[in-house]
């Protein structure tokens, strides 16, 4: 509740600014989900609105356990770090090893409010893999001059796919952080595109 309430400033202000700029609500909002804080706060601004809400988890290298960190997509009920939520577990029921190209998303669970919103069906949780997030990292940098954090690039990749599927309407994407911190790693591993 503390995390959600503190971070909700972002969701409340994003909603206000979007309505000021466009005169209407977005049709959909998108945020990446690691431990769940940026998305919990962002979504809080829209939970009572007729807006589709999407949480994007990291699919990493693929759906095999150990290759991703999509706990809401592939996890089951578990307790770790003092909270009960959906969790990726190893054969002993302990938190499983996880992986994502973005260090901030490789966590084997997400805050319990996400498990609740998942069960309610109020938020749609889906996944984006490393490759699509890297493509989105370059695309947003090139097209808008905004370098997204690799975590946020997962939300950007999903937002772009969603926009194509929707055809018309508006999608508001939360950029949870800037990608300056990821530049050296991305250029070393993927070169300049
Ligand atoms: C920029 C950025 N976005 C997102 C996250 C994921 O965390 P959370 O899901 O708690 O917002 C992190 C975590 O380190 C981060 O650094």
Coordinates of C-alpha atoms and ligand atoms in Angstrom, one line a residue:
X1 CA 0.0 0.0 0.0
X2 CA 2.9 2.4 0.8
X3 CA 4.6 1.7 -2.5
X4 CA 1.4 2.0 -4.4
X5 CA 0.3 5.2 -2.7
X6 CA 3.7 7.0 -2.9
X7 CA 4.1 6.0 -6.6
X8 CA 0.5 6.9 -7.4
X9 CA 1.6 10.5 -7.8
X10 CA 2.9 9.5 -11.2
X11 CA -0.5 7.9 -12.2
X12 CA -2.6 10.8 -10.9
X13 CA -0.4 13.4 -12.6
X14 CA -0.1 11.4 -15.9
X15 CA -3.9 11.2 -16.0
X16 CA -4.3 15.0 -15.3
X17 CA -1.7 15.9 -17.9
X18 CA -3.1 13.5 -20.5
X19 CA -6.7 14.9 -20.1
X20 CA -5.3 18.5 -20.3
X21 CA -3.4 17.8 -23.5
X22 CA -6.0 15.7 -25.3
X23 CA -9.4 16.4 -23.7
X24 CA -10.0 12.7 -23.0
X25 CA -8.7 9.7 -21.2
X26 CA -6.3 7.3 -22.9
X27 CA -7.8 4.1 -24.2
X28 CA -5.0 2.0 -22.8
X29 CA -2.1 2.5 -20.3
X30 CA 1.0 0.3 -20.2
X31 CA 3.8 -0.1 -17.7
X32 CA 6.6 -2.6 -17.1
X33 CA 6.3 -4.9 -14.1
X34 CA 9.4 -6.0 -12.1
X35 CA 8.8 -5.9 -8.4
X36 CA 5.8 -3.9 -9.3
X37 CA 6.3 -0.4 -7.9
X38 CA 6.2 1.9 -11.0
X39 CA 3.2 0.0 -12.5
X40 CA 1.3 -0.1 -9.2
X41 CA 1.5 3.7 -8.8
X42 CA 0.8 4.4 -12.5
X43 CA -2.1 2.0 -12.7
X44 CA -3.6 3.6 -9.5
X45 CA -4.4 6.7 -11.5
X46 CA -6.6 4.7 -13.9
X47 CA -8.2 1.8 -12.0
X48 CA -11.6 3.5 -11.7
X49 CA -11.6 4.7 -15.3
X50 CA -12.9 2.9 -18.4
X51 CA -9.3 2.4 -19.5
X52 CA -7.6 -0.9 -20.5
X53 CA -4.5 -1.5 -18.3
X54 CA -1.5 -3.6 -19.3
X55 CA 1.4 -4.8 -17.2
X56 CA 4.4 -6.0 -19.1
X57 CA 6.7 -8.7 -17.7
X58 CA 10.1 -9.7 -19.1
X59 CA 10.1 -12.9 -21.2
X60 CA 14.0 -12.7 -21.4
X61 CA 15.3 -15.5 -23.7
X62 CA 12.0 -17.4 -23.7
X63 CA 9.4 -19.2 -21.6
X64 CA 11.6 -21.9 -20.0
X65 CA 12.1 -21.5 -16.2
X66 CA 15.3 -19.7 -15.7
X67 CA 15.2 -17.8 -19.0
X68 CA 12.6 -15.2 -17.9
X69 CA 11.2 -13.4 -14.9
X70 CA 7.5 -13.4 -15.8
X71 CA 6.1 -14.3 -12.3
X72 CA 2.5 -13.2 -13.0
X73 CA 2.4 -15.0 -16.3
X74 CA 4.1 -18.3 -15.2
X75 CA 4.3 -18.3 -11.4
X76 CA 2.1 -19.8 -8.7
X77 CA 1.2 -18.8 -5.2
X78 CA 4.2 -18.5 -2.9
X79 CA 5.7 -16.5 0.0
X80 CA 9.1 -14.7 -0.2
X81 CA 10.6 -11.6 1.3
X82 CA 7.7 -11.4 3.7
X83 CA 4.8 -11.2 1.2
X84 CA 2.5 -13.7 -0.5
X85 CA 2.0 -13.3 -4.2
X86 CA 2.6 -15.1 -7.5
X87 CA 6.1 -16.5 -7.6
X88 CA 8.5 -18.4 -9.9
X89 CA 9.6 -21.4 -7.8
X90 CA 12.3 -24.1 -8.2
X91 CA 11.7 -27.8 -7.5
X92 CA 11.9 -27.1 -3.7
X93 CA 9.4 -24.3 -3.8
X94 CA 12.1 -21.7 -3.2
X95 CA 12.4 -18.6 -5.5
X96 CA 13.7 -19.8 -8.9
X97 CA 16.7 -18.2 -10.7
X98 CA 15.4 -15.6 -13.1
X99 CA 16.8 -13.7 -16.1
X100 CA 16.1 -10.6 -18.1
X101 CA 18.3 -8.3 -20.2
X102 CA 17.1 -5.5 -17.9
X103 CA 18.5 -6.0 -14.4
X104 CA 15.6 -4.1 -12.8
X105 CA 13.1 -6.7 -14.0
X106 CA 14.8 -9.9 -13.0
X107 CA 12.9 -10.6 -9.8
X108 CA 11.0 -13.9 -9.2
X109 CA 7.8 -12.3 -7.9
X110 CA 5.8 -9.1 -8.0
X111 CA 4.0 -7.1 -5.3
X112 CA 0.8 -8.7 -4.0
X113 CA -1.4 -6.0 -5.4
X114 CA -0.5 -7.2 -8.9
X115 CA -1.5 -10.8 -8.0
X116 CA -4.8 -9.3 -6.9
X117 CA -5.4 -7.3 -10.0
X118 CA -4.4 -10.3 -12.1
X119 CA -6.9 -12.5 -10.3
X120 CA -9.6 -9.8 -10.6
X121 CA -8.9 -9.5 -14.3
X122 CA -8.7 -5.7 -14.0
X123 CA -5.2 -5.6 -15.4
X124 CA -4.0 -7.7 -18.4
X125 CA -0.5 -9.0 -17.8
X126 CA 1.6 -10.0 -20.8
X127 CA 5.2 -10.4 -21.8
X128 CA 7.9 -8.9 -24.0
X129 CA 11.2 -10.6 -24.7
X130 CA 14.8 -9.3 -24.7
X131 CA 14.9 -8.8 -28.5
X132 CA 11.7 -6.8 -28.7
X133 CA 12.7 -4.6 -25.8
X134 CA 16.1 -3.9 -27.4
X135 CA 14.4 -2.9 -30.6
X136 CA 12.1 -0.6 -28.7
X137 CA 15.1 0.9 -26.9
X138 CA 16.6 1.9 -30.2
X139 CA 13.3 2.9 -31.8
X140 CA 12.3 5.4 -29.1
X141 CA 15.9 6.8 -29.0
X142 CA 15.9 7.3 -32.7
X143 CA 12.4 8.5 -33.3
X144 CA 11.9 10.8 -30.2
X145 CA 15.4 11.4 -28.8
X146 CA 14.2 9.7 -25.6
X147 CA 16.5 6.9 -24.3
X148 CA 14.3 4.6 -22.2
X149 CA 15.6 2.4 -19.4
X150 CA 15.7 -1.2 -20.6
X151 CA 13.0 -1.9 -18.1
X152 CA 10.8 0.8 -19.6
X153 CA 11.7 -0.4 -23.1
X154 CA 9.6 -3.5 -22.4
X155 CA 6.5 -1.2 -21.9
X156 CA 7.4 0.8 -25.1
X157 CA 7.7 -2.5 -27.1
X158 CA 4.3 -3.6 -25.8
X159 CA 2.7 -0.2 -26.4
X160 CA 3.9 -0.2 -30.0
X161 CA 2.5 -3.7 -30.6
X162 CA -0.8 -2.8 -28.9
X163 CA -1.1 0.4 -31.0
X164 CA -0.7 -1.6 -34.2
X165 CA -3.4 -4.0 -33.0
X166 CA -5.8 -1.2 -31.9
X167 CA -5.4 0.7 -35.2
X168 CA -6.8 3.9 -33.6
X169 CA -7.1 5.4 -30.2
X170 CA -4.4 6.4 -27.7
X171 CA -1.9 4.5 -25.6
X172 CA -0.2 6.1 -22.6
X173 CA 3.1 4.4 -21.7
X174 CA 4.9 4.9 -18.4
X175 CA 8.7 5.5 -18.8
X176 CA 9.8 4.3 -15.4
X177 CA 13.4 5.5 -15.9
X178 CA 16.0 6.8 -18.3
X179 CA 18.3 4.6 -20.3
X180 CA 21.6 6.5 -19.8
X181 CA 22.5 3.8 -17.3
X182 CA 22.0 1.1 -20.0
X183 CA 23.9 2.8 -22.9
X184 CA 27.3 1.2 -22.3
X185 CA 25.9 -2.3 -22.0
X186 CA 23.5 -2.0 -25.0
X187 CA 26.2 -0.6 -27.3
X188 CA 28.8 -3.2 -26.2
X189 CA 26.3 -6.1 -26.7
X190 CA 24.2 -4.9 -29.6
X191 CA 26.3 -2.2 -31.3
X192 CA 24.7 1.1 -32.6
X193 CA 21.7 0.6 -34.7
Ligands
LIG1 C1 14.0 2.1 -14.5 C2 13.3 1.0 -13.8 N1 12.1 0.6 -14.2 C3 11.4 -0.4 -13.7 C4 12.0 -1.2 -12.7 C5 11.3 -2.3 -12.1 O1 10.8 -2.2 -10.8 P1 9.3 -2.0 -10.5 O2 8.5 -3.0 -11.2 O3 9.3 -2.2 -9.0 O4 8.9 -0.6 -10.9 C6 13.3 -0.9 -12.2 C7 14.0 -1.6 -11.2 O5 15.1 -1.5 -10.8 C8 14.0 0.2 -12.8 O6 15.3 0.6 -12.5

